[in-house]
Coordinates of N, CA and C in Angstrom, one line a residue:
M1 N 0.8 -1.2 -0.1 CA 0.0 0.1 0.0 C 0.7 1.3 0.0
L2 N 2.1 1.1 0.7 CA 2.8 2.4 0.8 C 3.6 2.4 -0.6
D3 N 3.9 1.7 -1.2 CA 4.4 1.8 -2.7 C 3.4 2.4 -3.5
E4 N 2.2 2.0 -3.5 CA 1.3 2.6 -4.1 C 0.9 3.9 -4.0
F5 N 1.0 4.4 -2.6 CA 0.8 5.8 -2.3 C 2.0 6.7 -2.7
L6 N 3.1 6.0 -2.7 CA 4.2 6.8 -3.1 C 4.4 7.0 -4.7
G7 N 3.9 6.1 -5.2 CA 3.9 6.2 -6.8 C 3.0 7.1 -7.3
T8 N 2.3 7.7 -6.7 CA 1.3 8.9 -7.0 C 1.9 10.3 -7.2
T9 N 1.8 10.6 -8.2 CA 2.4 12.0 -8.8 C 1.9 13.1 -7.7
E10 N 0.8 13.3 -7.5 CA 0.3 14.2 -6.7 C 0.9 14.0 -5.2
V11 N 1.1 12.9 -4.6 CA 1.8 12.8 -3.4 C 3.0 13.0 -3.4
N12 N 3.9 12.7 -4.6 CA 5.3 13.0 -4.6 C 5.6 14.5 -4.6
R13 N 4.6 15.3 -5.5 CA 4.9 16.9 -5.5 C 4.6 17.3 -4.1
G14 N 3.8 16.7 -3.4 CA 3.4 17.4 -2.0 C 4.5 17.1 -1.1
L15 N 5.1 16.0 -1.1 CA 6.3 15.6 -0.3 C 7.4 16.4 -0.8
A16 N 7.6 16.6 -2.1 CA 8.9 17.1 -2.4 C 8.9 18.8 -2.0
A17 N 7.5 19.2 -1.9 CA 7.3 20.7 -1.6 C 7.6 20.9 -0.1
R18 N 7.2 19.7 0.7 CA 7.3 19.9 2.0 C 8.9 19.9 2.4
V19 N 9.5 18.8 1.9 CA 10.9 18.5 2.1 C 11.7 19.7 1.7
S20 N 11.5 20.3 0.6 CA 12.4 21.4 -0.1 C 11.9 22.7 0.5
A21 N 10.6 22.8 1.2 CA 10.2 24.0 1.6 C 9.6 24.9 0.4
L22 N 9.7 24.4 -0.6 CA 9.0 25.1 -1.8 C 7.4 25.4 -1.4
G23 N 6.9 24.4 -0.8 CA 5.7 24.6 -0.5 C 5.2 25.5 0.8
T24 N 6.2 26.2 1.6 CA 5.9 27.1 2.6 C 5.2 28.1 2.0
A25 N 4.1 28.8 2.9 CA 3.6 30.0 2.6 C 3.5 30.7 3.9
Y26 N 3.5 32.0 3.9 CA 3.7 32.9 5.0 C 2.3 33.6 4.9
P27 N 2.1 34.2 6.1 CA 0.5 34.7 6.1 C 0.7 36.4 5.5
A28 N -0.4 36.6 4.7 CA 0.0 37.9 4.1 C 0.0 39.0 5.2
R29 N 0.3 40.2 5.1 CA 0.1 41.3 6.0 C -1.3 42.0 6.1
R30 N -2.0 41.8 5.1 CA -3.3 42.6 5.0 C -4.5 41.5 4.7
P31 N -5.5 41.8 5.2 CA -6.6 40.7 4.8 C -6.9 40.9 3.3
D32 N -6.8 42.2 2.8 CA -7.0 42.2 1.4 C -5.7 42.4 0.5
A33 N -4.9 41.5 0.9 CA -3.6 41.2 0.3 C -4.0 40.4 -1.2
D34 N -3.0 40.7 -2.1 CA -3.3 39.8 -3.3 C -3.0 38.4 -2.9
P35 N -3.5 37.3 -3.6 CA -3.3 36.0 -3.2 C -1.8 35.4 -3.4
L36 N -1.2 36.1 -4.1 CA 0.2 35.7 -4.3 C 1.2 36.0 -3.0
E37 N 0.7 37.0 -2.1 CA 1.4 37.2 -0.9 C 1.5 36.1 0.1
G38 N 3.0 36.1 0.3 CA 3.4 35.0 1.1 C 3.7 33.6 0.6
R39 N 3.4 33.5 -0.8 CA 3.7 32.3 -1.3 C 5.0 32.4 -2.2
R40 N 5.4 31.2 -2.5 CA 6.5 31.3 -3.3 C 6.5 31.9 -4.8
M41 N 7.3 32.7 -5.1 CA 7.3 33.5 -6.5 C 7.0 32.1 -7.5
P42 N 6.2 32.1 -8.5 CA 6.2 31.2 -9.7 C 7.5 31.0 -10.2
G43 N 8.1 30.0 -10.7 CA 9.2 29.9 -11.6 C 9.1 30.4 -13.0
I44 N 8.7 31.4 -13.2 CA 8.3 31.7 -14.7 C 9.5 31.9 -15.5
G45 N 9.6 31.8 -16.8 CA 10.6 32.2 -17.5 C 10.4 33.6 -18.2
P46 N 11.0 34.8 -17.6 CA 10.6 36.0 -18.1 C 11.6 36.4 -19.3
T47 N 11.1 37.3 -20.1 CA 12.2 38.0 -20.8 C 12.2 39.3 -20.3
A48 N 13.3 39.4 -19.7 CA 13.6 40.9 -19.1 C 14.4 41.8 -19.9
A49 N 13.9 43.2 -19.9 CA 15.0 44.0 -20.4 C 16.3 44.1 -20.1
G50 N 17.2 43.9 -20.8 CA 18.5 44.1 -20.3 C 19.2 43.0 -19.7
S51 N 18.6 41.7 -19.7 CA 18.9 40.7 -19.1 C 19.0 39.2 -19.8
S52 N 19.8 38.2 -19.5 CA 20.0 37.2 -20.5 C 19.2 35.9 -19.5
A53 N 18.7 36.3 -18.3 CA 18.2 35.2 -17.6 C 16.8 34.6 -18.5
T54 N 17.0 33.5 -17.8 CA 15.8 32.6 -18.6 C 14.6 32.2 -17.7
R55 N 15.0 32.3 -16.3 CA 14.1 32.0 -15.2 C 14.2 33.1 -14.2
V56 N 13.0 33.3 -13.5 CA 12.7 34.4 -12.7 C 14.1 34.1 -11.4
Y57 N 14.1 33.0 -10.8 CA 15.2 32.9 -10.1 C 16.4 33.3 -10.3
E58 N 16.9 33.2 -11.8 CA 18.2 33.8 -12.2 C 18.1 35.3 -12.1
L59 N 17.1 35.8 -12.0 CA 17.3 37.4 -11.9 C 17.8 37.9 -10.6
A60 N 17.4 37.0 -9.5 CA 17.7 37.3 -7.9 C 19.0 36.9 -7.8
D61 N 19.8 37.8 -6.9 CA 20.9 37.3 -6.3 C 20.9 37.0 -4.9
R62 N 19.6 36.8 -4.6 CA 19.6 36.1 -3.1 C 20.1 37.0 -2.1
S63 N 20.5 38.2 -2.2 CA 21.2 39.3 -1.2 C 20.0 40.5 -1.1
R64 N 19.3 40.7 -2.3 CA 18.2 41.5 -2.1 C 16.8 41.4 -2.9
S65 N 15.8 42.4 -2.7 CA 14.4 41.7 -2.9 C 14.5 42.1 -4.8
L66 N 13.7 41.5 -5.4 CA 13.4 41.8 -6.8 C 12.0 42.2 -7.0
L67 N 12.0 43.6 -7.6 CA 10.7 44.1 -8.1 C 10.5 44.0 -9.4
L68 N 9.4 43.0 -9.8 CA 9.3 42.9 -11.0 C 8.2 43.7 -11.6
D69 N 8.4 44.5 -12.7 CA 7.5 45.4 -13.3 C 6.6 44.7 -14.7
F70 N 5.5 44.4 -14.5 CA 5.0 43.6 -15.7 C 4.2 44.5 -16.5
V71 N 4.4 45.9 -16.5 CA 3.7 46.7 -17.3 C 4.5 47.9 -18.0
G72 N 5.9 47.8 -18.0 CA 6.7 48.7 -18.5 C 6.8 49.9 -18.0
D73 N 6.6 50.2 -16.9 CA 6.7 51.9 -16.2 C 8.1 52.0 -16.4
E74 N 8.4 52.9 -17.4 CA 9.8 53.3 -17.5 C 10.4 54.1 -16.2
T75 N 9.6 54.7 -15.3 CA 10.0 55.4 -13.9 C 10.5 54.6 -13.1
L76 N 10.0 53.3 -12.9 CA 10.1 52.4 -11.8 C 11.6 52.1 -11.4
P77 N 12.2 51.5 -12.5 CA 13.8 51.0 -12.4 C 14.7 52.3 -11.8
P78 N 14.6 53.6 -12.6 CA 15.5 54.5 -11.9 C 15.0 55.0 -10.6
A79 N 13.6 54.8 -10.2 CA 13.1 55.2 -8.8 C 13.8 54.2 -7.8
V80 N 13.7 52.9 -8.2 CA 14.2 51.9 -7.0 C 15.7 52.3 -7.1
E81 N 16.5 52.3 -8.0 CA 18.0 52.5 -8.0 C 18.2 53.6 -7.3
A82 N 17.4 54.9 -7.4 CA 17.7 56.0 -6.6 C 17.5 55.7 -5.0
G83 N 16.3 55.1 -4.7 CA 15.9 55.0 -3.4 C 16.4 53.9 -2.6
W84 N 16.6 52.7 -3.3 CA 17.0 51.3 -2.8 C 17.9 50.7 -3.2
S85 N 19.0 51.5 -4.1 CA 20.3 50.9 -4.5 C 21.1 49.7 -3.4
G86 N 21.1 48.6 -3.7 CA 21.7 47.7 -3.2 C 20.9 47.0 -2.3
R87 N 19.5 47.2 -2.3 CA 18.6 46.5 -1.5 C 17.4 45.9 -2.2
V88 N 17.0 46.5 -3.5 CA 16.2 46.1 -4.3 C 16.7 46.2 -5.9
E89 N 16.2 45.3 -6.6 CA 16.8 45.4 -7.9 C 15.1 45.5 -8.8
A90 N 15.0 46.5 -9.4 CA 13.9 46.4 -10.2 C 14.2 46.0 -11.7
V91 N 13.3 45.1 -12.1 CA 13.5 44.4 -13.6 C 11.9 44.8 -14.2
T92 N 12.2 45.3 -15.5 CA 11.0 45.2 -16.2 C 10.9 43.9 -17.1
V93 N 9.7 43.6 -17.0 CA 9.5 42.1 -17.7 C 8.9 42.4 -18.9
I94 N 9.4 42.2 -20.1 CA 8.8 42.6 -21.4 C 8.1 41.3 -22.1
G95 N 8.3 39.9 -21.5 CA 7.5 38.9 -22.1 C 7.7 37.5 -21.3
G96 N 7.4 36.5 -21.7 CA 7.7 35.3 -21.2 C 6.7 34.5 -20.9
D97 N 6.8 33.4 -20.1 CA 5.7 32.2 -19.8 C 4.3 33.0 -19.4
H98 N 3.2 32.3 -19.6 CA 2.1 32.7 -19.5 C 1.8 31.7 -17.8
H99 N 1.6 32.5 -16.6 CA 1.2 31.5 -15.5 C 0.0 32.1 -15.0
P100 N -1.1 31.4 -14.9 CA -2.5 31.7 -14.5 C -2.4 32.6 -13.2
E101 N -1.7 32.3 -12.3 CA -1.6 33.1 -11.1 C -1.0 34.7 -11.2
L102 N -0.3 34.8 -12.5 CA 0.1 36.1 -12.5 C -0.7 37.0 -13.3
A103 N -1.7 36.5 -13.8 CA -2.6 37.2 -14.7 C -3.1 38.7 -14.3
G104 N -2.9 39.9 -15.0 CA -3.1 40.8 -14.3 C -2.4 41.7 -13.4
A105 N -1.3 40.9 -12.9 CA -0.3 41.5 -12.1 C 0.6 42.7 -12.9
S106 N 0.6 43.9 -11.8 CA 1.3 44.9 -12.7 C 2.8 45.2 -11.9
E107 N 2.9 44.7 -10.8 CA 4.1 44.6 -9.9 C 4.0 43.5 -8.9
I108 N 5.4 42.9 -8.8 CA 5.4 42.2 -7.6 C 6.7 42.2 -7.3
L109 N 6.8 42.1 -5.8 CA 8.1 42.3 -5.1 C 8.2 40.9 -4.4
A110 N 9.4 40.2 -4.9 CA 9.8 39.1 -4.2 C 11.2 39.2 -3.4
R111 N 10.9 38.6 -2.2 CA 11.8 38.7 -1.3 C 13.1 37.9 -1.6
P112 N 14.2 38.0 -1.0 CA 15.3 37.2 -1.4 C 15.3 36.1 -1.2
D113 N 14.3 35.3 -0.1 CA 14.2 33.9 -0.3 C 13.1 33.2 -1.4
G114 N 12.7 34.2 -2.2 CA 11.9 33.8 -3.2 C 10.4 33.7 -3.1
H115 N 9.9 34.3 -2.0 CA 8.6 34.6 -1.4 C 8.1 36.0 -2.1
V116 N 6.6 35.8 -2.4 CA 6.3 37.3 -2.8 C 5.8 38.0 -1.5
A117 N 6.5 39.2 -1.5 CA 6.3 39.9 -0.3 C 4.9 40.7 -0.6
W118 N 4.7 41.3 -1.9 CA 3.6 42.0 -2.1 C 3.4 41.8 -3.7
A119 N 2.2 42.1 -4.1 CA 1.8 42.1 -5.5 C 0.8 43.1 -5.7
S120 N 0.8 43.5 -7.0 CA -0.4 44.7 -7.3 C -0.8 44.2 -8.5
R121 N -2.0 44.3 -8.8 CA -2.8 44.3 -10.0 C -3.7 45.5 -10.3
T122 N -3.2 46.4 -9.9 CA -4.0 47.8 -10.3 C -3.7 48.4 -11.3
G123 N -4.7 49.0 -12.1 CA -4.4 49.4 -13.4 C -4.3 51.0 -13.4
D124 N -4.4 51.6 -12.6 CA -4.6 53.4 -12.2 C -3.0 53.5 -12.1
T125 N -2.8 54.3 -13.0 CA -1.2 54.7 -13.1 C -1.0 55.6 -11.8
A126 N -1.5 56.1 -11.3 CA -0.9 57.0 -10.2 C -0.9 56.2 -9.0
E127 N -1.9 55.2 -8.8 CA -1.7 54.3 -7.7 C -0.5 53.5 -7.8
R128 N -0.5 53.0 -9.1 CA 0.7 51.8 -9.4 C 2.1 52.5 -9.3
R129 N 2.2 53.8 -9.6 CA 3.3 54.5 -9.1 C 3.7 54.6 -7.5
A130 N 2.5 54.8 -6.9 CA 2.6 54.9 -5.3 C 2.9 53.8 -4.4
E131 N 2.2 52.7 -4.8 CA 2.1 51.3 -4.2 C 3.4 51.0 -4.1
P132 N 4.5 50.8 -5.2 CA 5.9 50.2 -4.8 C 6.6 51.2 -4.0
T133 N 6.3 52.4 -4.0 CA 7.2 53.4 -2.9 C 6.9 53.0 -1.5
R134 N 5.5 52.8 -1.3 CA 5.1 52.6 0.2 C 5.3 51.3 0.4
T135 N 5.3 50.3 -0.5 CA 5.7 48.9 -0.2 C 7.4 48.7 0.1
L136 N 8.1 49.3 -0.9 CA 9.5 49.2 -0.6 C 10.0 49.8 0.8
A137 N 9.4 51.0 1.1 CA 9.7 51.5 2.5 C 9.5 50.6 3.5
V138 N 8.2 49.7 3.5 CA 8.0 48.6 4.4 C 9.1 47.4 4.6
W139 N 9.3 46.9 3.1 CA 10.1 45.7 3.0 C 11.5 46.0 3.0
A140 N 12.1 47.3 2.6 CA 13.4 47.6 2.2 C 14.0 48.8 3.0
G141 N 13.1 49.5 3.9 CA 13.7 50.6 4.9 C 13.3 51.8 4.0
A142 N 13.7 53.1 4.5 CA 13.4 54.2 4.0 C 14.3 54.4 2.7
P143 N 13.8 55.2 1.8 CA 14.7 55.3 0.8 C 15.8 56.3 1.0
G144 N 16.9 55.7 0.4 CA 18.3 56.5 0.6 C 18.9 56.3 1.7
T145 N 18.5 55.1 2.5 CA 19.2 54.7 3.8 C 19.5 53.1 3.8
E146 N 20.3 52.9 4.6 CA 20.7 51.3 4.4 C 19.8 50.7 5.5
S147 N 19.5 49.6 5.2 CA 18.5 48.7 6.0 C 19.2 48.0 7.0

């Protein structure tokens, strides 16, 4: 019976997720948080401006957070560099794999451990530009300071 149980793909995936901690999820900070928050960042294959990386985890250097911009806001990378240099890297995603959990996402902040700290799906330009600044201040400290 144990052989039959362990021969099931779904069971093996569940066990692998637990053993590797890839199945670990953290509680979201707010009740109205995006469903991605606290969960592992999906391992999408993005096409990122100025990068040869082929998987999202290749974009991260594990010592800083990664802010993924899915809408092509040209003001975001310079603002992040000016305020949070060395703590956060902003990457503009210009294409890549389709992943249903990411449908409609405008920005995602992934922590150095690969879990989603924050995600936004807003279409409002003013709000979309304000949200990352507020979020980065919470997760990476005040702009222009060392964390």
